[in-house]
mmCIF file of C-alpha atoms in Angstrom:
data_model
loop_
_atom_site.group_PDB
_atom_site.id
_atom_site.type_symbol
_atom_site.label_atom_id
_atom_site.label_comp_id
_atom_site.label_asym_id
_atom_site.label_seq_id
_atom_site.Cartn_x
_atom_site.Cartn_y
_atom_site.Cartn_z
ATOM 1 C CA MET N 1 73.334 101.595 73.615
ATOM 2 C CA GLY N 2 72.832 100.690 70.074
ATOM 3 C CA PRO N 3 69.525 99.755 68.207
ATOM 4 C CA GLY N 4 69.988 95.988 68.759
ATOM 5 C CA TRP N 5 70.956 96.097 72.500
ATOM 6 C CA LEU N 6 67.508 94.935 73.799
ATOM 7 C CA ARG N 7 67.195 92.258 71.079
ATOM 8 C CA ALA N 8 70.596 90.761 71.976
ATOM 9 C CA TYR N 9 69.571 90.431 75.859
ATOM 10 C CA ALA N 10 66.313 88.787 74.545
ATOM 11 C CA ARG N 11 68.302 86.284 72.338
ATOM 12 C CA LEU N 12 70.415 85.240 75.387
ATOM 13 C CA LEU N 13 67.176 84.852 77.560
ATOM 14 C CA ALA N 14 65.723 82.705 74.917
ATOM 15 C CA ARG N 15 68.777 80.428 74.814
ATOM 16 C CA ALA N 16 69.233 80.480 78.669
ATOM 17 C CA PRO N 17 65.779 81.004 80.429
ATOM 18 C CA GLN N 18 67.371 79.956 83.752
ATOM 19 C CA ALA N 19 69.620 83.368 83.634
ATOM 20 C CA ASN N 20 69.306 85.467 86.652
ATOM 21 C CA PHE N 21 72.076 87.885 86.034
ATOM 22 C CA ILE N 22 73.515 88.917 82.675
ATOM 23 C CA SER N 23 76.756 91.043 82.272
ATOM 24 C CA GLY N 24 77.146 92.899 79.079
ATOM 25 C CA PRO N 25 80.211 94.211 77.256
ATOM 26 C CA VAL N 26 81.300 97.843 77.642
ATOM 27 C CA LEU N 27 83.643 99.811 75.309
ATOM 28 C CA LEU N 28 85.155 103.148 76.418
ATOM 29 C CA THR N 29 85.234 105.834 73.921
ATOM 30 C CA GLY N 30 87.485 109.142 73.611
ATOM 31 C CA PRO N 31 90.037 110.656 71.591
ATOM 32 C CA ALA N 32 92.773 108.582 69.792
ATOM 33 C CA THR N 33 95.481 109.955 72.207
ATOM 34 C CA PHE N 34 98.216 107.846 74.269
ATOM 35 C CA LEU N 35 96.411 108.067 77.368
ATOM 36 C CA HIS N 36 93.072 107.121 76.090
ATOM 37 C CA THR N 37 94.605 104.141 74.185
ATOM 38 C CA LEU N 38 96.100 102.899 77.360
ATOM 39 C CA ILE N 39 92.777 103.453 79.411
ATOM 40 C CA GLY N 40 90.816 101.793 76.743
ATOM 41 C CA LEU N 41 93.299 98.881 76.534
ATOM 42 C CA GLU N 42 93.260 98.226 80.237
ATOM 43 C CA PHE N 43 89.508 98.400 80.368
ATOM 44 C CA ALA N 44 89.057 95.958 77.421
ATOM 45 C CA GLY N 45 91.187 93.576 79.600
ATOM 46 C CA LEU N 46 88.894 94.105 82.565
ATOM 47 C CA ILE N 47 85.888 93.358 80.289
ATOM 48 C CA GLY N 48 87.589 90.209 78.858
ATOM 49 C CA VAL N 49 88.505 88.900 82.533
ATOM 50 C CA GLY N 50 85.111 89.564 83.680
ATOM 51 C CA ALA N 51 83.537 87.635 80.851
ATOM 52 C CA ALA N 52 86.062 84.736 81.218
ATOM 53 C CA CYS N 53 85.515 84.316 84.900
ATOM 54 C CA ILE N 54 81.627 84.423 84.519
ATOM 55 C CA THR N 55 81.888 81.899 81.815
ATOM 56 C CA ARG N 56 84.092 79.679 84.096
ATOM 57 C CA GLN N 57 81.551 80.217 86.839
ATOM 58 C CA ARG N 58 83.969 82.002 88.997
ATOM 59 C CA PRO N 59 82.541 85.494 88.672
ATOM 60 C CA THR N 60 84.755 88.372 89.729
ATOM 61 C CA MET N 61 83.712 91.555 87.992
ATOM 62 C CA CYS N 62 80.960 93.174 85.834
ATOM 63 C CA ASN N 63 80.141 96.888 84.913
ATOM 64 C CA GLY N 64 76.992 98.648 85.822
ATOM 65 C CA ALA N 65 76.960 100.453 82.501
ATOM 66 C CA ASN N 66 75.655 97.218 80.880
ATOM 67 C CA LEU N 67 73.874 94.381 82.871
ATOM 68 C CA ALA N 68 70.458 93.040 83.685
ATOM 69 C CA TYR N 69 69.169 90.820 86.439
ATOM 70 C CA ARG N 70 65.840 89.255 87.357
ATOM 71 C CA ARG N 71 63.688 90.909 90.124
ATOM 72 C CA THR N 72 62.966 87.739 91.756
ATOM 73 C CA ALA N 73 66.625 86.905 92.196
ATOM 74 C CA PHE N 74 67.342 90.465 93.270
ATOM 75 C CA GLU N 75 64.839 90.217 95.982
ATOM 76 C CA ALA N 76 65.786 86.713 96.942
ATOM 77 C CA VAL N 77 69.215 88.010 97.928
ATOM 78 C CA GLU N 78 67.961 91.231 99.409
ATOM 79 C CA GLY N 79 69.221 93.523 96.802
ATOM 80 C CA PHE N 80 71.697 95.906 97.964
ATOM 81 C CA ALA N 81 70.928 95.699 101.718
ATOM 82 C CA ASP N 82 74.083 94.486 102.986
ATOM 83 C CA ASN N 83 76.295 96.864 101.201
ATOM 84 C CA LEU N 84 74.559 100.177 101.477
ATOM 85 C CA HIS N 85 77.446 101.474 103.605
ATOM 86 C CA VAL N 86 79.807 100.857 100.493
ATOM 87 C CA ALA N 87 79.826 103.842 98.049
ATOM 88 C CA SER N 88 81.027 101.628 95.304
ATOM 89 C CA GLY N 89 80.586 98.065 93.932
ATOM 90 C CA ASP N 90 76.764 97.252 94.167
ATOM 91 C CA ASP N 91 76.965 95.792 90.681
ATOM 92 C CA GLU N 92 79.715 93.344 91.562
ATOM 93 C CA PHE N 93 78.364 92.589 95.055
ATOM 94 C CA LEU N 94 74.897 91.856 93.427
ATOM 95 C CA LEU N 95 76.761 89.446 90.841
ATOM 96 C CA HIS N 96 78.532 87.615 93.668
ATOM 97 C CA LYS N 97 75.326 87.146 95.721
ATOM 98 C CA ILE N 98 73.124 85.919 92.917
ATOM 99 C CA HIS N 99 75.754 83.545 91.937
ATOM 100 C CA ALA N 100 76.176 82.255 95.477
ATOM 101 C CA ALA N 101 72.314 81.812 95.915
ATOM 102 C CA PHE N 102 71.696 80.643 92.277
ATOM 103 C CA PRO N 103 74.882 78.890 90.850
ATOM 104 C CA GLY N 104 75.189 78.710 87.203
ATOM 105 C CA THR N 105 72.665 81.468 86.454
ATOM 106 C CA ALA N 106 75.095 84.406 85.894
ATOM 107 C CA PHE N 107 75.992 84.781 82.097
ATOM 108 C CA PHE N 108 78.081 87.051 79.994
ATOM 109 C CA LEU N 109 76.588 88.422 76.824
ATOM 110 C CA ALA N 110 79.118 87.986 74.063
ATOM 111 C CA ASP N 111 77.120 89.692 71.316
ATOM 112 C CA ASP N 112 78.498 92.792 69.459
ATOM 113 C CA ALA N 113 74.970 94.203 69.299
ATOM 114 C CA ALA N 114 74.838 94.292 73.057
ATOM 115 C CA ILE N 115 78.035 96.456 73.433
ATOM 116 C CA ALA N 116 77.390 99.763 75.654
ATOM 117 C CA ARG N 117 79.684 102.665 74.857
ATOM 118 C CA THR N 118 80.580 105.190 77.515
ATOM 119 C CA ALA N 119 83.154 108.009 77.699
ATOM 120 C CA ALA N 120 86.529 107.227 79.250
ATOM 121 C CA PRO N 121 87.814 109.254 82.076
ATOM 122 C CA ALA N 122 88.877 112.640 80.467
ATOM 123 C CA THR N 123 92.243 113.047 82.577
ATOM 124 C CA LEU N 124 94.771 111.041 84.468
ATOM 125 C CA LEU N 125 93.495 112.372 87.774
ATOM 126 C CA THR N 126 89.921 111.411 87.032
ATOM 127 C CA LEU N 127 91.228 107.946 86.005
ATOM 128 C CA LEU N 128 92.991 107.428 89.348
ATOM 129 C CA ARG N 129 90.095 108.772 91.310
ATOM 130 C CA GLN N 130 87.840 106.234 89.634
ATOM 131 C CA ARG N 131 90.282 103.322 90.096
ATOM 132 C CA VAL N 132 90.841 104.260 93.658
ATOM 133 C CA ARG N 133 87.001 104.021 94.249
ATOM 134 C CA TRP N 134 86.841 100.623 92.468
ATOM 135 C CA ALA N 135 89.766 99.422 94.667
ATOM 136 C CA SER N 136 88.096 100.700 97.882
ATOM 137 C CA LYS N 137 85.522 97.822 97.801
ATOM 138 C CA TRP N 138 88.268 94.997 97.802
ATOM 139 C CA ARG N 139 87.952 94.559 101.548
ATOM 140 C CA HIS N 140 84.237 94.158 101.468
ATOM 141 C CA TYR N 141 84.197 91.161 99.024
ATOM 142 C CA HIS N 142 82.634 87.988 100.587
ATOM 143 C CA SER N 143 83.432 86.022 97.448
ATOM 144 C CA THR N 144 86.984 84.604 97.192
ATOM 145 C CA ALA N 145 87.344 84.738 93.468
ATOM 146 C CA PRO N 146 87.897 88.609 93.052
ATOM 147 C CA ARG N 147 90.424 88.535 95.942
ATOM 148 C CA HIS N 148 92.439 85.671 94.420
ATOM 149 C CA LEU N 149 92.265 87.479 90.932
ATOM 150 C CA ALA N 150 93.446 90.789 92.433
ATOM 151 C CA VAL N 151 96.460 89.036 94.227
ATOM 152 C CA LEU N 152 97.310 87.279 90.969
ATOM 153 C CA VAL N 153 97.214 90.466 88.785
ATOM 154 C CA LEU N 154 98.968 92.533 91.351
ATOM 155 C CA GLY N 155 101.747 89.895 92.066
ATOM 156 C CA ALA N 156 102.397 89.085 88.328
ATOM 157 C CA ASN N 157 102.985 92.825 87.445
ATOM 158 C CA VAL N 158 105.020 93.627 90.484
ATOM 159 C CA ALA N 159 107.208 90.610 89.917
ATOM 160 C CA LEU N 160 108.128 91.963 86.432
ATOM 161 C CA ALA N 161 109.198 95.191 87.780
ATOM 162 C CA VAL N 162 110.991 93.499 90.609
ATOM 163 C CA GLY N 163 112.803 91.364 87.961
ATOM 164 C CA VAL N 164 113.988 94.372 86.087
ATOM 165 C CA GLY N 165 115.621 95.786 89.368
ATOM 166 C CA ALA N 166 117.242 92.383 89.874
ATOM 167 C CA GLY N 167 118.587 92.350 86.429
ATOM 168 C CA LEU N 168 120.181 95.738 87.081
ATOM 169 C CA LEU N 169 121.844 94.382 90.267
ATOM 170 C CA TRP N 170 122.757 90.972 88.815
ATOM 171 C CA PRO N 171 123.151 91.117 85.046
ATOM 172 C CA ALA N 172 123.167 87.385 84.852
ATOM 173 C CA LEU N 173 119.506 87.365 85.641
ATOM 174 C CA TRP N 174 118.692 89.166 82.379
ATOM 175 C CA PRO N 175 117.991 86.218 80.173
ATOM 176 C CA TRP N 176 115.295 84.981 82.880
ATOM 177 C CA VAL N 177 114.069 88.492 83.413
ATOM 178 C CA GLY N 178 113.522 88.810 79.455
ATOM 179 C CA ALA N 179 111.905 85.380 79.381
ATOM 180 C CA ALA N 180 109.378 86.331 82.002
ATOM 181 C CA TRP N 181 108.468 89.673 80.136
ATOM 182 C CA VAL N 182 108.089 87.865 76.841
ATOM 183 C CA ILE N 183 105.886 85.130 78.451
ATOM 184 C CA LYS N 184 103.601 87.770 80.256
ATOM 185 C CA LEU N 185 103.428 90.074 77.050
ATOM 186 C CA GLY N 186 102.609 87.090 74.968
ATOM 187 C CA ALA N 187 99.884 85.655 77.108
ATOM 188 C CA ASP N 188 98.449 89.174 77.303
ATOM 189 C CA ALA N 189 98.272 89.499 73.675
ATOM 190 C CA TRP N 190 96.985 86.133 73.228
ATOM 191 C CA PHE N 191 94.094 87.069 75.727
ATOM 192 C CA LEU N 192 93.271 90.426 74.444
ATOM 193 C CA ASN N 193 93.337 89.746 70.570
ATOM 194 C CA PRO N 194 89.886 88.218 70.521
ATOM 195 C CA VAL N 195 88.544 90.823 73.100
ATOM 196 C CA LEU N 196 89.828 93.765 71.061
ATOM 197 C CA ALA N 197 88.549 92.119 67.930
ATOM 198 C CA PHE N 198 85.063 91.866 69.471
ATOM 199 C CA LEU N 199 85.141 95.387 70.466
ATOM 200 C CA GLY N 200 86.507 96.664 67.050
ATOM 201 C CA ARG N 201 89.638 98.080 68.788
ATOM 202 C CA ARG N 202 92.572 95.823 67.702
ATOM 203 C CA ARG N 203 94.664 99.042 66.800
ATOM 204 C CA TRP N 204 94.863 99.476 70.692
ATOM 205 C CA MET N 205 97.217 96.442 70.884
ATOM 206 C CA TRP N 206 100.342 98.589 70.263
ATOM 207 C CA GLY N 207 99.726 100.060 73.733
ATOM 208 C CA LEU N 208 100.308 96.770 75.476
ATOM 209 C CA LEU N 209 104.044 97.337 75.996
ATOM 210 C CA PRO N 210 103.844 100.781 77.588
ATOM 211 C CA LEU N 211 100.922 99.703 79.605
ATOM 212 C CA GLN N 212 102.914 96.849 81.006
ATOM 213 C CA VAL N 213 105.724 99.108 81.916
ATOM 214 C CA LEU N 214 103.462 101.719 83.646
ATOM 215 C CA TYR N 215 101.126 98.951 85.301
ATOM 216 C CA ALA N 216 103.192 97.915 88.451
ATOM 217 C CA PRO N 217 103.487 101.456 90.088
ATOM 218 C CA TYR N 218 99.891 102.253 88.977
ATOM 219 C CA ALA N 219 98.466 99.099 90.466
ATOM 220 C CA LEU N 220 100.432 99.572 93.599
ATOM 221 C CA ALA N 221 99.404 103.175 94.090
ATOM 222 C CA VAL N 222 95.770 102.523 93.270
ATOM 223 C CA GLY N 223 95.723 99.438 95.640
ATOM 224 C CA ALA N 224 97.325 101.193 98.526
ATOM 225 C CA ALA N 225 95.133 104.325 98.130
ATOM 226 C CA GLY N 226 91.985 102.121 97.954
ATOM 227 C CA TRP N 227 93.018 99.957 100.990
ATOM 228 C CA ARG N 228 93.450 103.381 102.857
ATOM 229 C CA GLY N 229 90.090 104.685 101.737
ATOM 230 C CA GLY N 230 88.722 108.134 100.935
ATOM 231 C CA TYR N 231 88.394 109.491 97.401
ATOM 232 C CA GLN N 232 86.576 112.204 95.301
ATOM 233 C CA TRP N 233 83.509 111.087 93.313
ATOM 234 C CA LYS N 234 81.254 113.449 91.409
ATOM 235 C CA GLY N 235 82.262 116.357 93.422
ATOM 236 C CA ARG N 236 81.904 114.626 96.705
ATOM 237 C CA ALA N 237 84.543 113.384 99.317
ATOM 238 C CA VAL N 238 83.774 109.888 100.164
ATOM 239 C CA ARG N 239 85.290 108.391 103.273
#
């Protein structure tokens, strides 16, 4: 955390004293390699989507590296009592429960002084294990918003990959496939530009095309592994 982190939270609480849950921004740090650029870009997208969903009062995700909540709200929803059997996701489960019990009291802290910086996964294997852990909690969601978001993201990215396959079989479809790719990449760039500017990482935008190419097989593999369950985390095998 930076020196202005706590003051940033205090400013939001002064503006919104009804806040029961505050999700803060997180920036991944690491060397300026191809892998870390893609990891950072994807994670910036997750932070942006989480912020947008909370702002629209349809909370989906947050990050335990940077958040705050009121003790009274935590106790009112019985904290983590109903998800102690799940090894991941206590931050998001708490967000969903507080939103359900106290609608309109979850906020995203869009203040650059509140950015928390944490190291990105060092290797591709570490990244995949982390993402499988995150995906493993999908079946335990009670809120519909994160389920709908997951289906939308997976469907959109797989559809682009299927479109390329269809274009190879039926070349007449290429104009439609190309248009779909342009629309998807344009929408992603439009969304990510202010997020990356806020995080001070606009240079990551060049990774958007390679990330899109890799995302369909990556999302399918992680989703399937998460649904099956079982992963390595901090030297432990979790089942």
